[in-house]
Coordinates of C-alpha atoms and ligand atoms in Angstrom, one line a residue:
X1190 CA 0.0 0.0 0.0
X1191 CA 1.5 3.3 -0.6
X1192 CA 1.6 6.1 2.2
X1193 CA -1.6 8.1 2.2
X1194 CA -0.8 11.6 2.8
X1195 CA -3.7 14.7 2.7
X1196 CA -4.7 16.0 -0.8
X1197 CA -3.1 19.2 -1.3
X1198 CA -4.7 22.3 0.1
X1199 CA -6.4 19.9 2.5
X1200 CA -5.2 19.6 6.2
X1201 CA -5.8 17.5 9.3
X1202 CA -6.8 19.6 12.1
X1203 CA -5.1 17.9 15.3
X1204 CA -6.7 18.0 18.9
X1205 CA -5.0 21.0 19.8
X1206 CA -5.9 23.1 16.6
X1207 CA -9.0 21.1 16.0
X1208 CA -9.7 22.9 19.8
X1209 CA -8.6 26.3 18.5
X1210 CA -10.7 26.2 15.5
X1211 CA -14.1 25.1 17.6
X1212 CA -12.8 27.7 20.3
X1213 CA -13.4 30.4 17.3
X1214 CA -16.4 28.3 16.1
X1215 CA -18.1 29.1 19.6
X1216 CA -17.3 32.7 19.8
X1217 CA -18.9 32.9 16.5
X1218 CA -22.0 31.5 17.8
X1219 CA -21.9 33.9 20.4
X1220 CA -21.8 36.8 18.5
X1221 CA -24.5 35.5 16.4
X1222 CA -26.4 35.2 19.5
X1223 CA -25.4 38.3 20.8
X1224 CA -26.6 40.6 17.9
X1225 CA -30.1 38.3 17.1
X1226 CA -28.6 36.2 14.5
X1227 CA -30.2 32.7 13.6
X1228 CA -28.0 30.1 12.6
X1229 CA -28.8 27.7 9.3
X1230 CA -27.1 25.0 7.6
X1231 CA -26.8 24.8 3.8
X1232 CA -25.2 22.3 1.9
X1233 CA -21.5 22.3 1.0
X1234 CA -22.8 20.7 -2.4
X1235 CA -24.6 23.7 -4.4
X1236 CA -25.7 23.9 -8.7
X1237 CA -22.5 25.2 -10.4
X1238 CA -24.8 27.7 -12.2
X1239 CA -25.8 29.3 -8.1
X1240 CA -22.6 29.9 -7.4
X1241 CA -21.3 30.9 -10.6
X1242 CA -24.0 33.3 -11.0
X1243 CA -22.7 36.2 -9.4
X1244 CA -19.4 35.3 -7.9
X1245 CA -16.9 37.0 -9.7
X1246 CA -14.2 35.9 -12.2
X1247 CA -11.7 35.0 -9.3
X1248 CA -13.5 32.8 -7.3
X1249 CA -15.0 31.4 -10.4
X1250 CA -12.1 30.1 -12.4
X1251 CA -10.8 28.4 -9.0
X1252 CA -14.3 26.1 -7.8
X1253 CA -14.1 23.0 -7.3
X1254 CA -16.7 22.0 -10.1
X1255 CA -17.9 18.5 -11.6
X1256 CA -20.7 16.7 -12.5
X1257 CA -22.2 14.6 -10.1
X1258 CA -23.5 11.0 -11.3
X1259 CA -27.0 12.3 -12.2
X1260 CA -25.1 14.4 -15.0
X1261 CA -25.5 17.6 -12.6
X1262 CA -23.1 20.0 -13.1
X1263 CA -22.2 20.9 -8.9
X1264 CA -19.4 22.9 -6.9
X1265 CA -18.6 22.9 -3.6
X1266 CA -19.1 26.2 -2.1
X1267 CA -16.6 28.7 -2.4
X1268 CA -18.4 31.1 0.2
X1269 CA -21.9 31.1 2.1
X1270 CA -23.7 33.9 0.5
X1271 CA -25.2 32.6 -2.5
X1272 CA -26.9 29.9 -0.3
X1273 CA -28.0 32.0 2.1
X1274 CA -29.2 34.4 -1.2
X1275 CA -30.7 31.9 -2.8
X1276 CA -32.6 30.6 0.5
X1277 CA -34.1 33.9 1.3
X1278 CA -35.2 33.9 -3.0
X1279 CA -37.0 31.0 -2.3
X1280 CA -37.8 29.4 1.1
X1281 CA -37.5 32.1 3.0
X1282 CA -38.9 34.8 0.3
X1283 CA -42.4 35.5 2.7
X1284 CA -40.5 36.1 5.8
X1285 CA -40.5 39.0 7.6
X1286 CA -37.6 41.8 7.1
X1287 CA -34.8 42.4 8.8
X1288 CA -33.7 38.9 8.6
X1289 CA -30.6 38.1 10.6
X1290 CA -28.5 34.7 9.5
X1291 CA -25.5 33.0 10.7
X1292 CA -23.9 30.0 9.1
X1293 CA -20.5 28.2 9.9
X1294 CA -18.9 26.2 8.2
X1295 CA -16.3 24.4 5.6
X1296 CA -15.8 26.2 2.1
X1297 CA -13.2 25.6 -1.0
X1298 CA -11.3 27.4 -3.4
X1299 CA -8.8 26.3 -6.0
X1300 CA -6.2 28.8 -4.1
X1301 CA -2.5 28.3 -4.6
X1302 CA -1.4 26.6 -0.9
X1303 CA 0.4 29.0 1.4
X1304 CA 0.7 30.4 5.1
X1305 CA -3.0 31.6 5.7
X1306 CA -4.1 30.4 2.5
X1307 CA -6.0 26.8 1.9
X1308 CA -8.4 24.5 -0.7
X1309 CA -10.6 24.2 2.2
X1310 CA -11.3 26.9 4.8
X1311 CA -13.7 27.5 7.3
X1312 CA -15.5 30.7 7.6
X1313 CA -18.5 32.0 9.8
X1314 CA -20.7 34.0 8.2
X1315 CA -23.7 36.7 8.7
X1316 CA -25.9 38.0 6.5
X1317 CA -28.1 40.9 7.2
X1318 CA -31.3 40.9 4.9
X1319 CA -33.6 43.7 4.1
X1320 CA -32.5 46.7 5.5
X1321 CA -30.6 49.5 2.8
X1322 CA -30.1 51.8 5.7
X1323 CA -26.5 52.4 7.1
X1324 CA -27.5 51.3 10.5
X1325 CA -27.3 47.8 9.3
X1326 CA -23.8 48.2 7.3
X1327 CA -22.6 49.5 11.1
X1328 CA -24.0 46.5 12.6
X1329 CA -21.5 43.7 10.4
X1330 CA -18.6 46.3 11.2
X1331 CA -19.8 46.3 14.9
X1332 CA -20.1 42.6 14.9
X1333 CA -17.2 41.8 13.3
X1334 CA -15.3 44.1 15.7
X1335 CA -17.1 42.2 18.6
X1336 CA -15.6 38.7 17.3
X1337 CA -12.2 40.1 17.5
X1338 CA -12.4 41.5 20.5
X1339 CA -14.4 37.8 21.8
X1340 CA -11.5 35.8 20.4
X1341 CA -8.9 38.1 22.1
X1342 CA -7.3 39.4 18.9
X1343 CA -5.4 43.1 19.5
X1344 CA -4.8 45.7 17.0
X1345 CA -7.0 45.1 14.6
X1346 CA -7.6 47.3 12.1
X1347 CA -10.6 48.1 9.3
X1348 CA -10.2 49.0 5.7
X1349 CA -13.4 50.6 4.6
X1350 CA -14.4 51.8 1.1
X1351 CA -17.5 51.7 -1.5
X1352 CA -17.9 50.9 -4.4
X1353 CA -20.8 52.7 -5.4
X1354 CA -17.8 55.8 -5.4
X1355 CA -15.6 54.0 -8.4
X1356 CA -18.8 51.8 -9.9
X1357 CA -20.8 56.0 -9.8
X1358 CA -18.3 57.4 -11.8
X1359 CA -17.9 54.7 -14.4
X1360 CA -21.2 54.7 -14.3
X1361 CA -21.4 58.5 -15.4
X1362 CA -19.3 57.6 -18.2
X1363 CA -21.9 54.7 -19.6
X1364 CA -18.9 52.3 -19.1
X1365 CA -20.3 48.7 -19.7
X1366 CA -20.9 46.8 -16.4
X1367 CA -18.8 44.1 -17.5
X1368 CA -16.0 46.3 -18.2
X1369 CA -16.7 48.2 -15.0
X1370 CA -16.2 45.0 -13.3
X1371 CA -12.8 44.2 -14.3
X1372 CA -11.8 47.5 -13.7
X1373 CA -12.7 46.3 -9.9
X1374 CA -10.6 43.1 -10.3
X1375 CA -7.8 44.5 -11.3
X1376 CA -7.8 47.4 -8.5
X1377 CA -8.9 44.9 -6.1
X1378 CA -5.0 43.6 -7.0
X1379 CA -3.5 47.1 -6.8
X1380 CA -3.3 47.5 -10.6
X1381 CA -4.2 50.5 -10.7
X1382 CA -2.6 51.2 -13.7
X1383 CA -3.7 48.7 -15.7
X1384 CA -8.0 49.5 -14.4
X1385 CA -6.9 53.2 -15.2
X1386 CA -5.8 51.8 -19.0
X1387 CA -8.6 49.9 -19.3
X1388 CA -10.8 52.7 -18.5
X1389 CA -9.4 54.9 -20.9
X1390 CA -9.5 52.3 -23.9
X1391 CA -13.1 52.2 -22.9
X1392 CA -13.9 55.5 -24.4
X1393 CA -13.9 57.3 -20.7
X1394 CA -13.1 60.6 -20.6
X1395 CA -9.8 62.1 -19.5
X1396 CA -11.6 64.0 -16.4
X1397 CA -13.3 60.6 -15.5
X1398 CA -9.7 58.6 -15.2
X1399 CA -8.4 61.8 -13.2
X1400 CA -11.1 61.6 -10.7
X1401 CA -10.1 57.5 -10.6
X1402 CA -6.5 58.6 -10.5
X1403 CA -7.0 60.7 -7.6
X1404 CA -9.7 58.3 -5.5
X1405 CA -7.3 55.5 -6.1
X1406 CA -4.9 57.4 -3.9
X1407 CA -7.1 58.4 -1.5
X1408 CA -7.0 56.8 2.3
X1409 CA -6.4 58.1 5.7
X1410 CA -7.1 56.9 9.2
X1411 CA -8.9 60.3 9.9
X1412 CA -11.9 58.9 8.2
X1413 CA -14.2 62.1 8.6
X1414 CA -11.3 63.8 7.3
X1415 CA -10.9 61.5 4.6
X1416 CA -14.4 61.1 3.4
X1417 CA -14.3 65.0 3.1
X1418 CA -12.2 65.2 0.3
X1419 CA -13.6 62.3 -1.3
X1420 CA -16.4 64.3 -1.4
X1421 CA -14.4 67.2 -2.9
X1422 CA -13.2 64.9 -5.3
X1423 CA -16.6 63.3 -7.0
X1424 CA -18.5 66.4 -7.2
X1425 CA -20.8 66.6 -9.9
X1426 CA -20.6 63.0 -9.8
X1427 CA -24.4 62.7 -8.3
X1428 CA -24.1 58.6 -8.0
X1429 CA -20.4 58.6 -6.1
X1430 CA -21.5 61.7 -4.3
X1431 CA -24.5 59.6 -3.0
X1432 CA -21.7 56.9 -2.5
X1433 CA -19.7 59.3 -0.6
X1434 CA -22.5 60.6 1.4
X1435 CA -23.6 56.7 2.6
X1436 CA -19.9 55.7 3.6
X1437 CA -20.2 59.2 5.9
X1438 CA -23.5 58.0 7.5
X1439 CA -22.1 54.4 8.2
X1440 CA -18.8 55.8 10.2
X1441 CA -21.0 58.7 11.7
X1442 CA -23.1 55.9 13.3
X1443 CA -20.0 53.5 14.7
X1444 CA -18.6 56.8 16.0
X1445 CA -21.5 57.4 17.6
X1446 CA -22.0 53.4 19.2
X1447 CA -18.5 54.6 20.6
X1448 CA -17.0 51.2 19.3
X1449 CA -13.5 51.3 19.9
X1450 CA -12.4 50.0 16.4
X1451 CA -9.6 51.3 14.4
X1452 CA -10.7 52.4 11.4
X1453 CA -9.3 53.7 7.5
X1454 CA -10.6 54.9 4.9
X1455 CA -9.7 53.6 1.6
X1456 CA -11.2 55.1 -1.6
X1457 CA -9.7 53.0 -4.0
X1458 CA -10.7 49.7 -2.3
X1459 CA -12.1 47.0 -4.4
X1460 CA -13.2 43.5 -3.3
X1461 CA -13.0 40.7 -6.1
X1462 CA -16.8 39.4 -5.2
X1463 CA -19.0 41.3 -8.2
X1464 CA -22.0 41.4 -6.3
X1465 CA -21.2 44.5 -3.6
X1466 CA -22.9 47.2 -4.4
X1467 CA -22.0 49.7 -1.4
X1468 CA -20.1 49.9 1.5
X1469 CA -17.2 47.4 1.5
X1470 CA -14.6 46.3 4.4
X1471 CA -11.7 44.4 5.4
X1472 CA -10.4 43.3 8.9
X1473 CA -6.4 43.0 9.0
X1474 CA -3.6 42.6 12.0
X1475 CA 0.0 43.5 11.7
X1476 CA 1.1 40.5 12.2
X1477 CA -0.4 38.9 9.6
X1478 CA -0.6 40.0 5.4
X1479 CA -4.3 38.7 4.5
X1480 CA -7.4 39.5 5.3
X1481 CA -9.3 37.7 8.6
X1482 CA -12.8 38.8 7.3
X1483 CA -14.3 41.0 5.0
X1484 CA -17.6 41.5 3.4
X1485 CA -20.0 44.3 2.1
X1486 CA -23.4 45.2 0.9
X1487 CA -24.9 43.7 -1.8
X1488 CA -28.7 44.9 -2.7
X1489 CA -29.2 43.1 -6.0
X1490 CA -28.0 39.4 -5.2
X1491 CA -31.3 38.2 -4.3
X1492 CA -33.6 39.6 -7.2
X1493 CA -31.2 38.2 -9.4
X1494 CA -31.5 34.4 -8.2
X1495 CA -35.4 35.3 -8.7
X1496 CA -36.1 36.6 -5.3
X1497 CA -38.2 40.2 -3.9
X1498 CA -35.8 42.9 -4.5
X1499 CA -34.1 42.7 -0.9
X1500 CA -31.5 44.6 0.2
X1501 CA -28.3 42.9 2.2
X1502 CA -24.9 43.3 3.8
X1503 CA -22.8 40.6 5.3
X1504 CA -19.5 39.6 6.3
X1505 CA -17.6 36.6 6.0
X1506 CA -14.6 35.3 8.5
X1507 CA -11.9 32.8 8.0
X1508 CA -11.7 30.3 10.9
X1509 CA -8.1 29.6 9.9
X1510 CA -6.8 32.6 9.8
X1511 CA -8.1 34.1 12.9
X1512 CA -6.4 30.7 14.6
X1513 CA -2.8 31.9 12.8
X1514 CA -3.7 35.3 13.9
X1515 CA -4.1 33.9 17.8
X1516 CA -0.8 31.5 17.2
X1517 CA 0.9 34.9 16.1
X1518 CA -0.2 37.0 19.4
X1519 CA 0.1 33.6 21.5
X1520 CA -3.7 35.1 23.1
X1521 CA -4.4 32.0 25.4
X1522 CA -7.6 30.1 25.1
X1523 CA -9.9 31.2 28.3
X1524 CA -9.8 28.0 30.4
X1525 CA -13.2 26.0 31.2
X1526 CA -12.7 24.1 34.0
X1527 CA -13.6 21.2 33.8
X1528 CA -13.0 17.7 36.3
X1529 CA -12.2 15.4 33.8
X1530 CA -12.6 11.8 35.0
X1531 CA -10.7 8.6 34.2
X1532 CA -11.7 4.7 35.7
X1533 CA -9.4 2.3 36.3
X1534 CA -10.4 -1.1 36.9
X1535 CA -7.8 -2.9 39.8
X1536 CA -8.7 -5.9 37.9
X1537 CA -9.8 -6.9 35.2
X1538 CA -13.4 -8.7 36.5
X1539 CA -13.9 -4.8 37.6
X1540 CA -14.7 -3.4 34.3
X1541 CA -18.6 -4.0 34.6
X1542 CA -18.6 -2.0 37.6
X1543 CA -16.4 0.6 35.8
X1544 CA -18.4 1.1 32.9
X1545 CA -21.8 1.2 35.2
X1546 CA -19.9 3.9 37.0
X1547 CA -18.8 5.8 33.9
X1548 CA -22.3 6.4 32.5
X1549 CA -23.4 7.3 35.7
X1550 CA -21.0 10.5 35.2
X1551 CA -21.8 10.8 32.1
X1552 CA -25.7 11.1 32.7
X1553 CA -24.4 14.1 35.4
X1554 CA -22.2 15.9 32.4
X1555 CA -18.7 14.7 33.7
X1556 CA -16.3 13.8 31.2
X1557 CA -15.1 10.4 31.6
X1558 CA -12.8 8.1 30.1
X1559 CA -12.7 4.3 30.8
X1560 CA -9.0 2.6 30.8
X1561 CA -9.8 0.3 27.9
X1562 CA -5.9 -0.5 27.4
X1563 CA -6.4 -3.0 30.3
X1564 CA -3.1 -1.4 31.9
X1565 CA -2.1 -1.7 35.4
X1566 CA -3.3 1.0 37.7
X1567 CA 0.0 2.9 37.9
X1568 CA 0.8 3.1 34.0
X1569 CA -2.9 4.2 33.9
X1570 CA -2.4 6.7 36.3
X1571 CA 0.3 8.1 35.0
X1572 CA -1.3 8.5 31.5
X1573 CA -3.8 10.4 32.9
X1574 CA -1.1 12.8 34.8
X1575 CA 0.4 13.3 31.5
X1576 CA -3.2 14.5 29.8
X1577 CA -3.7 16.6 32.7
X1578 CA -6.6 14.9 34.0
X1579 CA -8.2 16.1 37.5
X1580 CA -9.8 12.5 38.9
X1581 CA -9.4 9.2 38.8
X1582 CA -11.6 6.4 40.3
X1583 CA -10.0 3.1 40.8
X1584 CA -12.3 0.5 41.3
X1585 CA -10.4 -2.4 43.8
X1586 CA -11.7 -5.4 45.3
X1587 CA -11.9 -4.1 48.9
X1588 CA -13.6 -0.6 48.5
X1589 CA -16.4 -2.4 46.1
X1590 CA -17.3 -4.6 48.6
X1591 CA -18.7 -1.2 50.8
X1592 CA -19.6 -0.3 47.5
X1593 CA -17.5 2.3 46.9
X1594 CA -14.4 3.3 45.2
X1595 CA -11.1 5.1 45.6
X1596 CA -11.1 8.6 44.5
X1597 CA -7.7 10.1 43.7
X1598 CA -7.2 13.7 42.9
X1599 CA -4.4 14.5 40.6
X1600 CA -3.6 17.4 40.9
X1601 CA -3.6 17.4 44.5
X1602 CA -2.4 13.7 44.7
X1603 CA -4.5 12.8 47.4
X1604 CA -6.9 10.2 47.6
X1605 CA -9.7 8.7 49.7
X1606 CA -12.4 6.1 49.7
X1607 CA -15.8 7.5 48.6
X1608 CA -19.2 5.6 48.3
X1609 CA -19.9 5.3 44.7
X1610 CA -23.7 6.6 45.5
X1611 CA -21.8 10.1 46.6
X1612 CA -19.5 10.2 43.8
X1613 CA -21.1 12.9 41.5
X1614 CA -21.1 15.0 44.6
X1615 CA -17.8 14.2 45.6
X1616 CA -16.5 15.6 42.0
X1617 CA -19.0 18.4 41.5
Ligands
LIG796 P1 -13.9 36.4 1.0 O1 -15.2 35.6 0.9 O2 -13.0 36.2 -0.1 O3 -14.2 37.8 1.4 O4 -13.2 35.7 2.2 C1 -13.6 36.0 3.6 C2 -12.5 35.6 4.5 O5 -12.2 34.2 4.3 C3 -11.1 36.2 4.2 O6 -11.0 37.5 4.8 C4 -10.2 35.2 4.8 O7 -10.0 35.4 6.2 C5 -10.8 33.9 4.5 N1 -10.2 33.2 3.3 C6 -10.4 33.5 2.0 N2 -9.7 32.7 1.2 C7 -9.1 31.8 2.1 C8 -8.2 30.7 1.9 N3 -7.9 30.3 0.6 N4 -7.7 30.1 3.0 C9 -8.0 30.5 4.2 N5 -8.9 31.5 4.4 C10 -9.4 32.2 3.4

């Protein structure tokens, strides 16, 4: 047989990250639960033609895509959104606005392997439905800020920009939407020059591709400051202006929550995902080069899969990378404490009795483990020092016969005979 390894891009989580990465996984619940967020589960397996729909050239070229064996042509999903968009088309079309949904879970892209960077990720994700006002767009800032600050991430910082500003003035200049959209891609990859070009061979005007020229530039950590002379710089633009004027009401109102999150403004920024259609962000750290969540408002994803015209912003994180980002800080995990148990038959004949007295524990939420190695109490014992268990219950000949056991603490390493009937007790 040859030696199996993991298919590349794909990686085994081991009991310590596999604890990091549910660690996150909880405090992403949390915050769900925290801001009125209901969770759903959609189906890693989606129609190619769902998630192509609106996805973007980028993410599109790098699915994993084939046809399934009833000649379907499937993907796995790359991100949550189009599931949750096409959901709230379809299933959830007649209920009530605002909707609030949180999914978690596993998604895949082609990406080339690297430090932060994998085939399959895991993100949670929040999607705000049916509100086009800027309180909502504060909200998925404010939350996202919150699961930062839950995790124990420091120095984080947000990237904010719109794209109503750019799409406005190409817009103004009756550049094609397609074309508009690849000027996006390509300044989404800081190639500016080559959107600029692009622009220009598209019949803009010289004035138009100044304006871009000068947005592009545009970004400063005095975001009030900032947003002023974007305004300066799109007048007479009505839809950027409009743009402008949104992005000012959104910062206004996390200014006014008095958040504490550390804000820039960024007039050139561009996300690859086509379907934004307003405000747009981006959480970063020092520490790390890539992105630990971003997301955006999208108003026209859900009429387009066949839905009610519905309004939406959302935000997207990756699992992994906030677990780097914690490796990178060393932020410790906040301890639960719990008395993990292990039972340890003296003999063999004893494992009955130490099975009985495991579920028993179990049915009173204590973690036990049975010794199923049939060891002798002292390797056993110190197996359990080693994992850093708190009990163990050794179940000998003499204490059964009183019908009870010996309970050792191991951490204190002390031990005393307890009647099995006053165990739970004992422990709690
Ligand atoms: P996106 O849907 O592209 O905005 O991605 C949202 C978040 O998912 C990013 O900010 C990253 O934290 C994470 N992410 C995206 N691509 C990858 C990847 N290939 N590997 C790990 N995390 C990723």
């Amino acid at each position: 047989m040859p030696q199996f390894k993991t298919v590349r891009g794909m990686r085994d989580f081991l009991p310590e990250e596999a604890k990091i990465m549910k660690y996150i996984e909880d405090k992403a619940r949390r915050v769900a639960e925290l801001y009125g967020y209901q969770e759903i589960i959609t189906p890693v397996v989606e129609s190619y033609e769902l998630l192509a729909a609106k996805a973007g050239e980028e993410i599109r070229s790098r699915m994993f895509a084939f046809r399934d064996l009833g000649d379907r042509m499937v993907a796995l999903r790359p991100e949550f959104t189009a599931s949750v968009a096409r959901l709230v088309a379809t299933t959830l079309r007649n209920e009530p606005k605002p909707l609030r949904l949180f999914s978690v879970g596993s998604v895949y892209r082609y990406d080339e392997p690297q430090r932060g960077r994998y085939r399959e990720f895991w993100q949670s994700n929040y999607e705000l439905m049916g509100s086009d006002k800027p309180e909502a767009d504060a909200e998925i800032i404010m939350l996202t800020n919150s699961l930062m600050n839950a995790v124990g991430l420091r120095n984080c910082t947000f990237k904010i920009g719109h794209v109503g500003v750019l799409r406005g003035i190409m817009a103004e200049e009756n550049l094609e939407e397609k074309t508009q959209n690849t000027a996006m891609q390509l300044m989404d990859k800081k190639l500016y020059d080559d959107a600029l070009k692009l622009v220009k061979d598209a019949g803009a005007q010289e004035k138009c591709v100044t304006t871009l020229e000068k947005l592009v530039e545009l970004k400063g950590a005095d975001v009030f400051e900032t947003v002023e002379r974007m305004k300066e710089c799109v007048k007479n633009y009505k839809k950027a202006e409009a743009a402008v004027e949104n992005l000012y009401e959104i910062l206004k109102l996390i200014s006014e929550s008095k958040s504490k999150i550390d804000i820039a403004v960024d007039a050139g920024f561009a996300r690859g995902l086509e379907y934004y259609t307003g405000m747009i962000f981006e959480v970063t750290m020092p520490e790390i080069d890539t992105a630990l969540g971003g997301g955006g408002r999208y108003d026209r994803l859900i009429e387009l899969f066949g839905g009610e015209p519905t309004p939406a912003v959302g935000v997207a994180h990756g699992i992994d990378r906030i677990m780097l980002a914690m490796q990178t800080q060393k932020v410790p995990l906040e301890k639960r404490e719990e008395n993990k148990v292990v039972i340890i038959p003296a003999k063999e004949e004893f494992i009955g009795k130490a099975m009985d007295i495991s579920r028993m524990l179990r049915d009173a939420s204590i973690p036990t483990e049975v010794e199923v190695m049939g060891r002798k109490i002292t390797k056993a014992l110190e197996d359990a020092d080693r994992r850093q268990i708190k009990y163990a219950i050794i179940v000998g000949e003499k204490e059964l016969k009183e019908e009870a056991v010996v309970l050792r603490d191991l951490t204190k390493r002390e031990q005393k005979t307890v009647k099995i009937r006053k165990i739970i007790e004992e422990i709690a």
